[in-house]
Short mmCIF file of C-alpha atoms in Angstrom, two decimals:
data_model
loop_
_atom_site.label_atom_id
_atom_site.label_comp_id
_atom_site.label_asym_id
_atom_site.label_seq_id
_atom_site.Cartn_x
_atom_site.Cartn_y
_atom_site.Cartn_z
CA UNK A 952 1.10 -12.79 13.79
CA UNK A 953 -0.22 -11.82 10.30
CA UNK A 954 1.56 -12.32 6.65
CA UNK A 955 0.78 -10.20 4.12
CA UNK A 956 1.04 -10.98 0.65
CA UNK A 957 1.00 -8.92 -2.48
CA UNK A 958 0.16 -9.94 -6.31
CA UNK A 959 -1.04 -7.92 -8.66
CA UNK A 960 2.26 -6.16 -9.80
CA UNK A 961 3.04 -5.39 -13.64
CA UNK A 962 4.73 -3.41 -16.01
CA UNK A 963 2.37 -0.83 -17.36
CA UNK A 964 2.41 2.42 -20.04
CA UNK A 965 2.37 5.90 -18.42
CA UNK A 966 -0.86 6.54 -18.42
CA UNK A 967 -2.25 3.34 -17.72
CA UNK A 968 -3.63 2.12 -14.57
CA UNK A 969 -2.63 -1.42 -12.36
CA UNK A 970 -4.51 -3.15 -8.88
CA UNK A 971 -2.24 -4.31 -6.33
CA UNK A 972 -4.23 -6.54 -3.60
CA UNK A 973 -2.61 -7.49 -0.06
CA UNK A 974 -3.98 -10.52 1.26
CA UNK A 975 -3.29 -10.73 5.05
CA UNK A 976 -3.06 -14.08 6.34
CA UNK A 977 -2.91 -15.06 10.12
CA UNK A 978 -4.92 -13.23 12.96
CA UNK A 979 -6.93 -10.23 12.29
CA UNK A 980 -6.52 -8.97 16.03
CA UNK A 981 -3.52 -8.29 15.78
CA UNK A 982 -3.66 -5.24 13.24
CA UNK A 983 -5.95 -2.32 12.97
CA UNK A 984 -4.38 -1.01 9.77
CA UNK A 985 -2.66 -1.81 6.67
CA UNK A 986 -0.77 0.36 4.49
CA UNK A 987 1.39 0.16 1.09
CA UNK A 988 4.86 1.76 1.10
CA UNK A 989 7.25 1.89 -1.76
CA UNK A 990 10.46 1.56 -2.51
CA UNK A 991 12.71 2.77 -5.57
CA UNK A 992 16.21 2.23 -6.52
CA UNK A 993 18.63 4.01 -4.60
CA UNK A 994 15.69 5.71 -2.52
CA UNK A 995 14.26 5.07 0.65
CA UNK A 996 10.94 3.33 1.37
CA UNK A 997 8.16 5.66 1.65
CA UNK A 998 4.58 5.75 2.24
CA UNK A 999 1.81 5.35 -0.72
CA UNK A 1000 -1.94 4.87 1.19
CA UNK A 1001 -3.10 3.75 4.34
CA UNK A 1002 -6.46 2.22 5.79
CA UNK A 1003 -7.91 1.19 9.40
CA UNK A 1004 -9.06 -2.02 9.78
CA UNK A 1005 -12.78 -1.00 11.07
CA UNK A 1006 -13.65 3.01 10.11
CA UNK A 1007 -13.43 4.28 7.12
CA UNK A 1008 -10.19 6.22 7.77
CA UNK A 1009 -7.55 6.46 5.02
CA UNK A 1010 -4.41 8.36 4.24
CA UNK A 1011 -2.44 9.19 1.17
CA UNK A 1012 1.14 10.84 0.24
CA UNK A 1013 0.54 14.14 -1.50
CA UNK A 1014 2.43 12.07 -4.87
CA UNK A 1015 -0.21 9.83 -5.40
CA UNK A 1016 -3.72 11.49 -4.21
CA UNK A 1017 -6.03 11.94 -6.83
CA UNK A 1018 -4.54 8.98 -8.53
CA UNK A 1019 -4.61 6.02 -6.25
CA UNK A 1020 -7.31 4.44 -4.24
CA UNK A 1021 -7.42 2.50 -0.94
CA UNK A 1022 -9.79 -0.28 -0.13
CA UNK A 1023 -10.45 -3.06 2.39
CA UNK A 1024 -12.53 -6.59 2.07
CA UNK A 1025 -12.69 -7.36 5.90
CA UNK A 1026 -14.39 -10.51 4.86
CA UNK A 1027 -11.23 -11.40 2.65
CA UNK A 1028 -8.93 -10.17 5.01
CA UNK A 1029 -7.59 -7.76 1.88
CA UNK A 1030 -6.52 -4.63 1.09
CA UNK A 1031 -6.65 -3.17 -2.83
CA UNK A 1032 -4.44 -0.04 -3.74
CA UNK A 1033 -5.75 0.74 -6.88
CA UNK A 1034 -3.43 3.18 -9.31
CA UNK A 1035 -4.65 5.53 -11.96
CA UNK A 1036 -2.82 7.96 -13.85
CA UNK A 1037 0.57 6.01 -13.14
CA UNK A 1038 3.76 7.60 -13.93
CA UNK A 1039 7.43 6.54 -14.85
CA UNK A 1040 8.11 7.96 -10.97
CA UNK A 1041 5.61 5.24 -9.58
CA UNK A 1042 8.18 2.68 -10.27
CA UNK A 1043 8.89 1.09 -7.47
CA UNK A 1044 8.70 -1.93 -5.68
CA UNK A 1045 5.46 -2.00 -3.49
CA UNK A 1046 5.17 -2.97 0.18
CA UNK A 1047 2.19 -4.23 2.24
CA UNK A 1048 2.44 -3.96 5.75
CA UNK A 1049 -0.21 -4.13 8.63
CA UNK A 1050 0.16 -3.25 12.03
CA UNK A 1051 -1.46 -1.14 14.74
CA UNK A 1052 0.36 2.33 14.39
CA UNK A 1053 -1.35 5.70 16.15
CA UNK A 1054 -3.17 8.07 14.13
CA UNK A 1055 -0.30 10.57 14.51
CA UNK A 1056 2.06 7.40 12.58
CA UNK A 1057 0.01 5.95 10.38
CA UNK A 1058 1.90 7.66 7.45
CA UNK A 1059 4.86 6.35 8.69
CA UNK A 1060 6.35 3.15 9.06
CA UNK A 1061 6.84 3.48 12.51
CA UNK A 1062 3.86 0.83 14.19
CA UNK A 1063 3.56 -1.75 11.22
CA UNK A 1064 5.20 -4.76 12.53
CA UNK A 1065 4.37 -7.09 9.46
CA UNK A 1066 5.53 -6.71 5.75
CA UNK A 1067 5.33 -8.56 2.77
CA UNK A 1068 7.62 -9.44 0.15
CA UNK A 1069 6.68 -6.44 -2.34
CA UNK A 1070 5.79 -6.34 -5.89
CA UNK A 1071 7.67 -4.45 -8.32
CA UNK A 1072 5.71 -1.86 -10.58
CA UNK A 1073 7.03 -0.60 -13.66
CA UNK A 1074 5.72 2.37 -15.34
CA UNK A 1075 7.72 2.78 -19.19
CA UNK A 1076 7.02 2.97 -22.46
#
């Protein structure tokens, strides 16, 4: 069973950009993807980026293309979700979660079977 872990949260100006990294401790065969999800007050969780574990396939929520950015370090056994352009509506608290969901799910949460704690992200003046 793998734990993931985030760090890397903040409070940040609109405008500004923050690195959240997922370190995913445990066995490595028992994911093929990891993913961040989000989650603000009084709203439901919902899906940021997502990345298999060994192609180079990622996915993003139409809010945050062209601002964030997915990576892996297989040798790390991390995931970074860089964020650029962030605005007061990226406040949330952030979720890492691996798992081995379909291609037709991996925007989802459906097939991620591990989550993390979360970081909170604050985006204000």
């Amino acid at each position: 069973q793998v734990q993931p872990v985030e760090s890397g949260g903040g409070l940040v100006q609109p405008g500004g950009s923050l690195t959240l990294s997922c370190s995913a401790s445990g066995s490595s065969g028992s994911y093929n993807a990891m993913g961040w999800f989000r989650q603000a007050p009084g709203k439901e969780r919902e899906f940021v980026a997502a990345i298999r574990w060994s192609s180079p396939m990622t996915r993003y929520a139409d809010a945050v293309k062209d601002r964030f950015s997915i990576s892996r370090d297989n040798a790390k056994n991390r995931v970074l979700l860089r964020m650029n352009s962030l605005k007061p509506e990226d406040t949330a608290v952030y979720f890492c979660a691996a798992g081995r969901p379909i291609a037709s799910s991996i925007g989802t949460m459906r097939g991620y079977t591990s989550w993390g704690q979360g970081t909170q992200v604050t985006i204000s003046e």
